[in-house]
Amino acid sequence: MKLKHLLLTCLLMTSTMANAQSWTADNGNGTFTNPLFYDEFSDPDILRVGDDYYLAGTTMHTVPGLVILHSKDLVNWENISYCFDRFDFTDDRFALKNHEEIYGQGVWAPCIRYANGQFYVYTNVNGKGLQCFTAKDVRGPWEHHNMKGNIYDLSVLFDDDGKIYAIHGYGEVKCTELEPDMSGPKEGTTRTIIEEGNGVGEGHHMYKINGMYYLVSTDYKPNGRTLCSRSKSIWGPYETCVITADETFGYHAASLTQVPRGEKYRIGHDGTKFGIPPIDKDATACTNIHQGGIVEAQDGSWWALLMMDFHSIGRTVTLAPITWKDGWPMLGLEGNLGRAPRTWLKPNIAVEETPHAPYVRSENFDGKKLGRVWQWNHNPEEKNWALKGGKLRITSMPAEQLMWARTTLTQRVIGPESVTTVELLVKGLKAGDVAGLGNINVPCSWIGVVKESGKKGDYLLRCFEQATNDTIDTRVALPKQKIWLRMVGDYDHDQAQYFYSVDGVNFKPMGRNMPLSYQLISFQGSRHALFAFNKDGKKGGYAEFDNFTVVEPKADRSKNIPYGKTFRIINLATDKPAEATSHGVLYDTDRRNNSVLTHFRLVDKGQGKVILQCADGRYLMSSGYGLPGDVRMTKDENQAEVFLWQDYLNQEFMLMSMRTHRYVGKSPTTGSPYSMDYPGADPARRNGAVLKWEEVK
């Protein structure tokens, strides 16, 4: 039902969908809401040069590779560069040739630095060793240096004495000096600086701050945590502190694609018995914010940009304030260290930025170049695609399945919900050709047209789901030799469904409402794919694509805070309304109680800050730090507690005290009244801190 409602919402939208709003963290009122992006951006590394911020991220097997974003305020970002257009290794694996592939390999965990008047981006490429890309201008051109050596998941520090160090390894952390000309590691310089057994992980980010060496790392045993190790010498000894843990923003871990034990999985092999297990809504796993870098803003404040495993979307980026405590860069705010607000005040940077998304996702293919959001699945065959006559043309090549289809164009899906539509022109297809819209993931799926030998007039429309090895066929008449294909995704709930239309107006579902997953096989989330391949092993004809549009119904969050409304507050953990009792405490009550004491409204204090007022005129206040019912009611507005509204979408929210930086909540089990001392949400949003508002008509 939810996907049908989403589809109807999009059909009612304006037909100029290319101009539809896209998710941006900037709320337009001086605050931002995590995640920074609602699409995949793995292993973020942050750099500031003057008044400019740069963010580098993993791109795995897709090209162009090694993406770099730019920002002036740490909240609004723009994709400005890739370090390379295609892998320059003469190796079949990088181009999906001869059943060789690099799914889940390629570019890993980059490190971006600026020194000696130029930018450096370091990364590992599986089987090829350490790579470095250098440029005077971050927009390129970039020069590639193959440094080789067994160094991965590294951080690089340009020290004050001119030496360059790479920090790398999992558990046992090592430091290796690099040659200044980027020719490779210095022979014989590798030393262990942190022994195994100290709980330190990988994904290192090394900084020198006020003469002290700080190493920020992530550990995934038993779940994702971020640690900081510090020393007066780069060689140690180091002491280590956990600087954030358990901050999931109320998101549980996604289902991980499973392959039966003993069965060797081969990418793109139909018939594999995949498992997508039930979701453990209480599990944190690596959903909590972990691997990433830290940066100092112009005003002296510090910020962390960390990733989290974000359901079938993949890994994405969050922005969190840092509070220095006893010389440690603790994530979060005083009074609630280790946790981070989902909504917080933007960095105090003197720059005017209009809220904007990092990418333009919709594409009419009228330009001379593809938009920056697009990436090819492995190196494309350059002669087999073109922008021609305002359309994208892909020439069909032999492939047994979508995951082996060469010259497949992809872009990341965008959440929390989105509807993606593309026009497919089929006149150029030849016998055995298959072309359409797919989801590159493990398992994959697609909807498309199959050109049959000797058939004229009508076409075979096929929907394929690899998870169940299920194929659904139907015949469609395409008098204009055009069909509209659509994927409706609810990525917060890990589900999607395909639709098609022969007139661009009336869409019919095809296939089931599919479960989606994250997986550690290709290490990527769901990706839209425009593809053409020939299932009969022949060189086929061509497919043309036009008017690729992405609509995001929940990107506009301007009405998520119920200003000017009277509403009830429902606790998600108990499904009971809150009541401002005449006794003076906030408690819960029966659903049937719709008295004035269960009605509330907001007093807007600007920048997302609010006072909560009961309809009888009293305000929420705190009595201090007493046990445990420290939420009280007062008639004096000057004594009212000021909260920063935490938007959790779908009319769900939390209330964070601007005084204590902790949250209003009520235990679902103890019977205690509401308190103001919750550190945050649990992954299932049922510890009593996440609330939902319902308007009173």
Tab-separated table of N, CA, C and O in Angstrom, residues 122-170:
chain	number	residue	atom	x	y	z
A	122	TYR	N	44.919	9.925	-2.331
A	122	TYR	CA	45.492	8.588	-2.235
A	122	TYR	C	44.366	7.571	-2.099
A	122	TYR	O	43.352	7.827	-1.449
A	123	THR	N	44.584	6.404	-2.704
A	123	THR	CA	43.606	5.328	-2.563
A	123	THR	C	44.271	4.013	-2.921
A	123	THR	O	45.333	3.980	-3.559
A	124	ASN	N	43.648	2.920	-2.496
A	124	ASN	CA	44.086	1.598	-2.913
A	124	ASN	C	43.224	1.134	-4.080
A	124	ASN	O	42.034	1.413	-4.130
A	125	VAL	N	43.806	0.428	-5.022
A	125	VAL	CA	43.063	-0.281	-6.059
A	125	VAL	C	43.434	-1.748	-5.941
A	125	VAL	O	44.620	-2.104	-6.033
A	126	ASN	N	42.446	-2.593	-5.731
A	126	ASN	CA	42.705	-4.010	-5.471
A	126	ASN	C	43.583	-4.643	-6.545
A	126	ASN	O	43.308	-4.515	-7.734
A	127	GLY	N	44.627	-5.312	-6.096
A	127	GLY	CA	45.530	-5.998	-7.004
A	127	GLY	C	46.552	-5.099	-7.666
A	127	GLY	O	47.457	-5.585	-8.341
A	128	LYS	N	46.408	-3.777	-7.491
A	128	LYS	CA	47.326	-2.831	-8.129
A	128	LYS	C	48.096	-1.999	-7.106
A	128	LYS	O	49.011	-1.270	-7.466
A	129	GLY	N	47.686	-2.064	-5.835
A	129	GLY	CA	48.410	-1.357	-4.793
A	129	GLY	C	47.978	0.082	-4.616
A	129	GLY	O	46.914	0.513	-5.067
A	130	LEU	N	48.842	0.835	-3.947
A	130	LEU	CA	48.563	2.228	-3.596
A	130	LEU	C	48.645	3.129	-4.824
A	130	LEU	O	49.603	3.063	-5.595
A	131	GLN	N	47.621	3.969	-4.979
A	131	GLN	CA	47.567	4.923	-6.087
A	131	GLN	C	47.508	6.341	-5.531
A	131	GLN	O	46.944	6.580	-4.460
A	132	CYS	N	48.087	7.273	-6.274
A	132	CYS	CA	48.015	8.681	-5.894
A	132	CYS	C	47.669	9.509	-7.131
A	132	CYS	O	48.177	9.254	-8.233
A	133	PHE	N	46.787	10.481	-6.933
A	133	PHE	CA	46.409	11.411	-7.993
A	133	PHE	C	46.732	12.820	-7.521
A	133	PHE	O	46.390	13.197	-6.386
A	134	THR	N	47.410	13.599	-8.358
A	134	THR	CA	47.813	14.952	-7.981
A	134	THR	C	47.300	15.959	-9.007
A	134	THR	O	47.171	15.653	-10.195
A	135	ALA	N	47.017	17.178	-8.513
A	135	ALA	CA	46.537	18.252	-9.397
A	135	ALA	C	46.777	19.596	-8.728
A	135	ALA	O	46.641	19.730	-7.506
A	136	LYS	N	47.113	20.594	-9.525
A	136	LYS	CA	47.220	21.955	-9.021
A	136	LYS	C	45.840	22.538	-8.757
A	136	LYS	O	45.633	23.283	-7.804
A	137	ASP	N	44.888	22.182	-9.622
A	137	ASP	CA	43.497	22.623	-9.506
A	137	ASP	C	42.658	21.403	-9.169
A	137	ASP	O	42.731	20.373	-9.857
A	138	VAL	N	41.844	21.501	-8.116
A	138	VAL	CA	41.065	20.349	-7.677
A	138	VAL	C	40.096	19.875	-8.754
A	138	VAL	O	39.658	18.722	-8.748
A	139	ARG	N	39.768	20.741	-9.698
A	139	ARG	CA	38.885	20.355	-10.797
A	139	ARG	C	39.636	19.618	-11.910
A	139	ARG	O	39.028	19.190	-12.883
A	140	GLY	N	40.938	19.482	-11.740
A	140	GLY	CA	41.742	18.751	-12.706
A	140	GLY	C	42.466	19.676	-13.672
A	140	GLY	O	42.321	20.895	-13.605
A	141	PRO	N	43.271	19.092	-14.565
A	141	PRO	CA	43.474	17.652	-14.765
A	141	PRO	C	44.307	17.016	-13.643
A	141	PRO	O	45.109	17.690	-12.996
A	142	TRP	N	44.096	15.708	-13.466
A	142	TRP	CA	44.784	14.950	-12.429
A	142	TRP	C	45.843	14.051	-13.069
A	142	TRP	O	45.628	13.481	-14.134
A	143	GLU	N	46.971	13.950	-12.382
A	143	GLU	CA	48.045	13.055	-12.816
A	143	GLU	C	48.041	11.814	-11.941
A	143	GLU	O	47.969	11.907	-10.713
A	144	HIS	N	48.137	10.647	-12.559
A	144	HIS	CA	48.074	9.367	-11.858
A	144	HIS	C	49.485	8.848	-11.562
A	144	HIS	O	50.326	8.760	-12.455
A	145	HIS	N	49.720	8.489	-10.291
A	145	HIS	CA	50.981	7.884	-9.869
A	145	HIS	C	50.667	6.506	-9.283
A	145	HIS	O	49.974	6.410	-8.268
A	146	ASN	N	51.155	5.452	-9.908
A	146	ASN	CA	50.981	4.100	-9.375
A	146	ASN	C	52.132	3.835	-8.411
A	146	ASN	O	53.251	3.545	-8.817
A	147	MET	N	51.842	3.922	-7.104
A	147	MET	CA	52.876	3.790	-6.082
A	147	MET	C	53.082	2.341	-5.654
A	147	MET	O	54.024	2.036	-4.918
A	148	LYS	N	52.134	1.469	-6.064
A	148	LYS	CA	52.197	0.049	-5.733
A	148	LYS	C	52.290	-0.117	-4.210
A	148	LYS	O	51.858	0.735	-3.459
A	149	GLY	N	52.838	-1.194	-3.745
A	149	GLY	CA	52.951	-1.405	-2.303
A	149	GLY	C	51.643	-1.875	-1.684
A	149	GLY	O	50.557	-1.546	-2.156
A	150	ASN	N	51.717	-2.640	-0.614
A	150	ASN	CA	50.544	-3.203	0.050
A	150	ASN	C	50.057	-2.263	1.154
A	150	ASN	O	50.209	-2.532	2.350
A	151	ILE	N	49.511	-1.139	0.750
A	151	ILE	CA	48.998	-0.138	1.695
A	151	ILE	C	47.562	0.180	1.304
A	151	ILE	O	47.289	0.545	0.167
A	152	TYR	N	46.610	0.021	2.242
A	152	TYR	CA	45.198	0.262	1.940
A	152	TYR	C	44.521	0.901	3.148
A	152	TYR	O	45.053	0.887	4.263
A	153	ASP	N	43.308	1.444	2.904
A	153	ASP	CA	42.554	2.109	3.976
A	153	ASP	C	43.461	3.058	4.749
A	153	ASP	O	43.502	3.052	5.981
A	154	LEU	N	44.160	3.889	4.025
A	154	LEU	CA	45.233	4.663	4.629
A	154	LEU	C	44.824	6.097	4.919
A	154	LEU	O	43.844	6.614	4.379
A	155	SER	N	45.623	6.729	5.780
A	155	SER	CA	45.626	8.177	5.911
A	155	SER	C	47.042	8.647	5.643
A	155	SER	O	48.006	7.895	5.839
A	156	VAL	N	47.169	9.863	5.167
A	156	VAL	CA	48.486	10.422	4.859
A	156	VAL	C	48.667	11.720	5.630
A	156	VAL	O	47.752	12.552	5.705
A	157	LEU	N	49.833	11.873	6.222
A	157	LEU	CA	50.170	13.095	6.958
A	157	LEU	C	51.427	13.711	6.360
A	157	LEU	O	52.463	13.049	6.256
A	158	PHE	N	51.332	14.967	5.933
A	158	PHE	CA	52.500	15.755	5.556
A	158	PHE	C	52.985	16.445	6.827
A	158	PHE	O	52.363	17.402	7.299
A	159	ASP	N	54.060	15.964	7.400
A	159	ASP	CA	54.517	16.469	8.696
A	159	ASP	C	55.294	17.772	8.535
A	159	ASP	O	55.696	18.149	7.426
A	160	ASP	N	55.527	18.420	9.671
A	160	ASP	CA	56.165	19.741	9.661
A	160	ASP	C	57.595	19.686	9.130
A	160	ASP	O	58.118	20.695	8.632
A	161	ASP	N	58.257	18.521	9.258
A	161	ASP	CA	59.646	18.405	8.815
A	161	ASP	C	59.771	18.004	7.349
A	161	ASP	O	60.869	17.702	6.864
A	162	GLY	N	58.623	17.984	6.640
A	162	GLY	CA	58.639	17.652	5.222
A	162	GLY	C	58.468	16.183	4.914
A	162	GLY	O	58.303	15.815	3.738
A	163	LYS	N	58.484	15.340	5.925
A	163	LYS	CA	58.296	13.919	5.682
A	163	LYS	C	56.814	13.606	5.476
A	163	LYS	O	55.942	14.281	6.008
A	164	ILE	N	56.560	12.569	4.689
A	164	ILE	CA	55.188	12.171	4.364
A	164	ILE	C	54.971	10.754	4.889
A	164	ILE	O	55.733	9.838	4.560
A	165	TYR	N	53.939	10.591	5.709
A	165	TYR	CA	53.685	9.305	6.341
A	165	TYR	C	52.331	8.754	5.906
A	165	TYR	O	51.347	9.491	5.796
A	166	ALA	N	52.288	7.436	5.686
A	166	ALA	CA	51.034	6.731	5.448
A	166	ALA	C	50.743	5.849	6.653
A	166	ALA	O	51.605	5.085	7.092
A	167	ILE	N	49.536	5.974	7.202
A	167	ILE	CA	49.108	5.166	8.334
A	167	ILE	C	48.087	4.174	7.816
A	167	ILE	O	47.117	4.559	7.140
A	168	HIS	N	48.244	2.887	8.138
A	168	HIS	CA	47.412	1.875	7.491
A	168	HIS	C	47.358	0.620	8.354
A	168	HIS	O	48.086	0.482	9.343
A	169	GLY	N	46.470	-0.297	7.962
A	169	GLY	CA	46.338	-1.580	8.637
A	169	GLY	C	45.123	-1.634	9.537
A	169	GLY	O	44.605	-0.611	9.989
A	170	TYR	N	44.665	-2.864	9.806
A	170	TYR	CA	43.531	-3.082	10.707
A	170	TYR	C	44.023	-3.763	11.979
A	170	TYR	O	44.716	-4.773	11.925
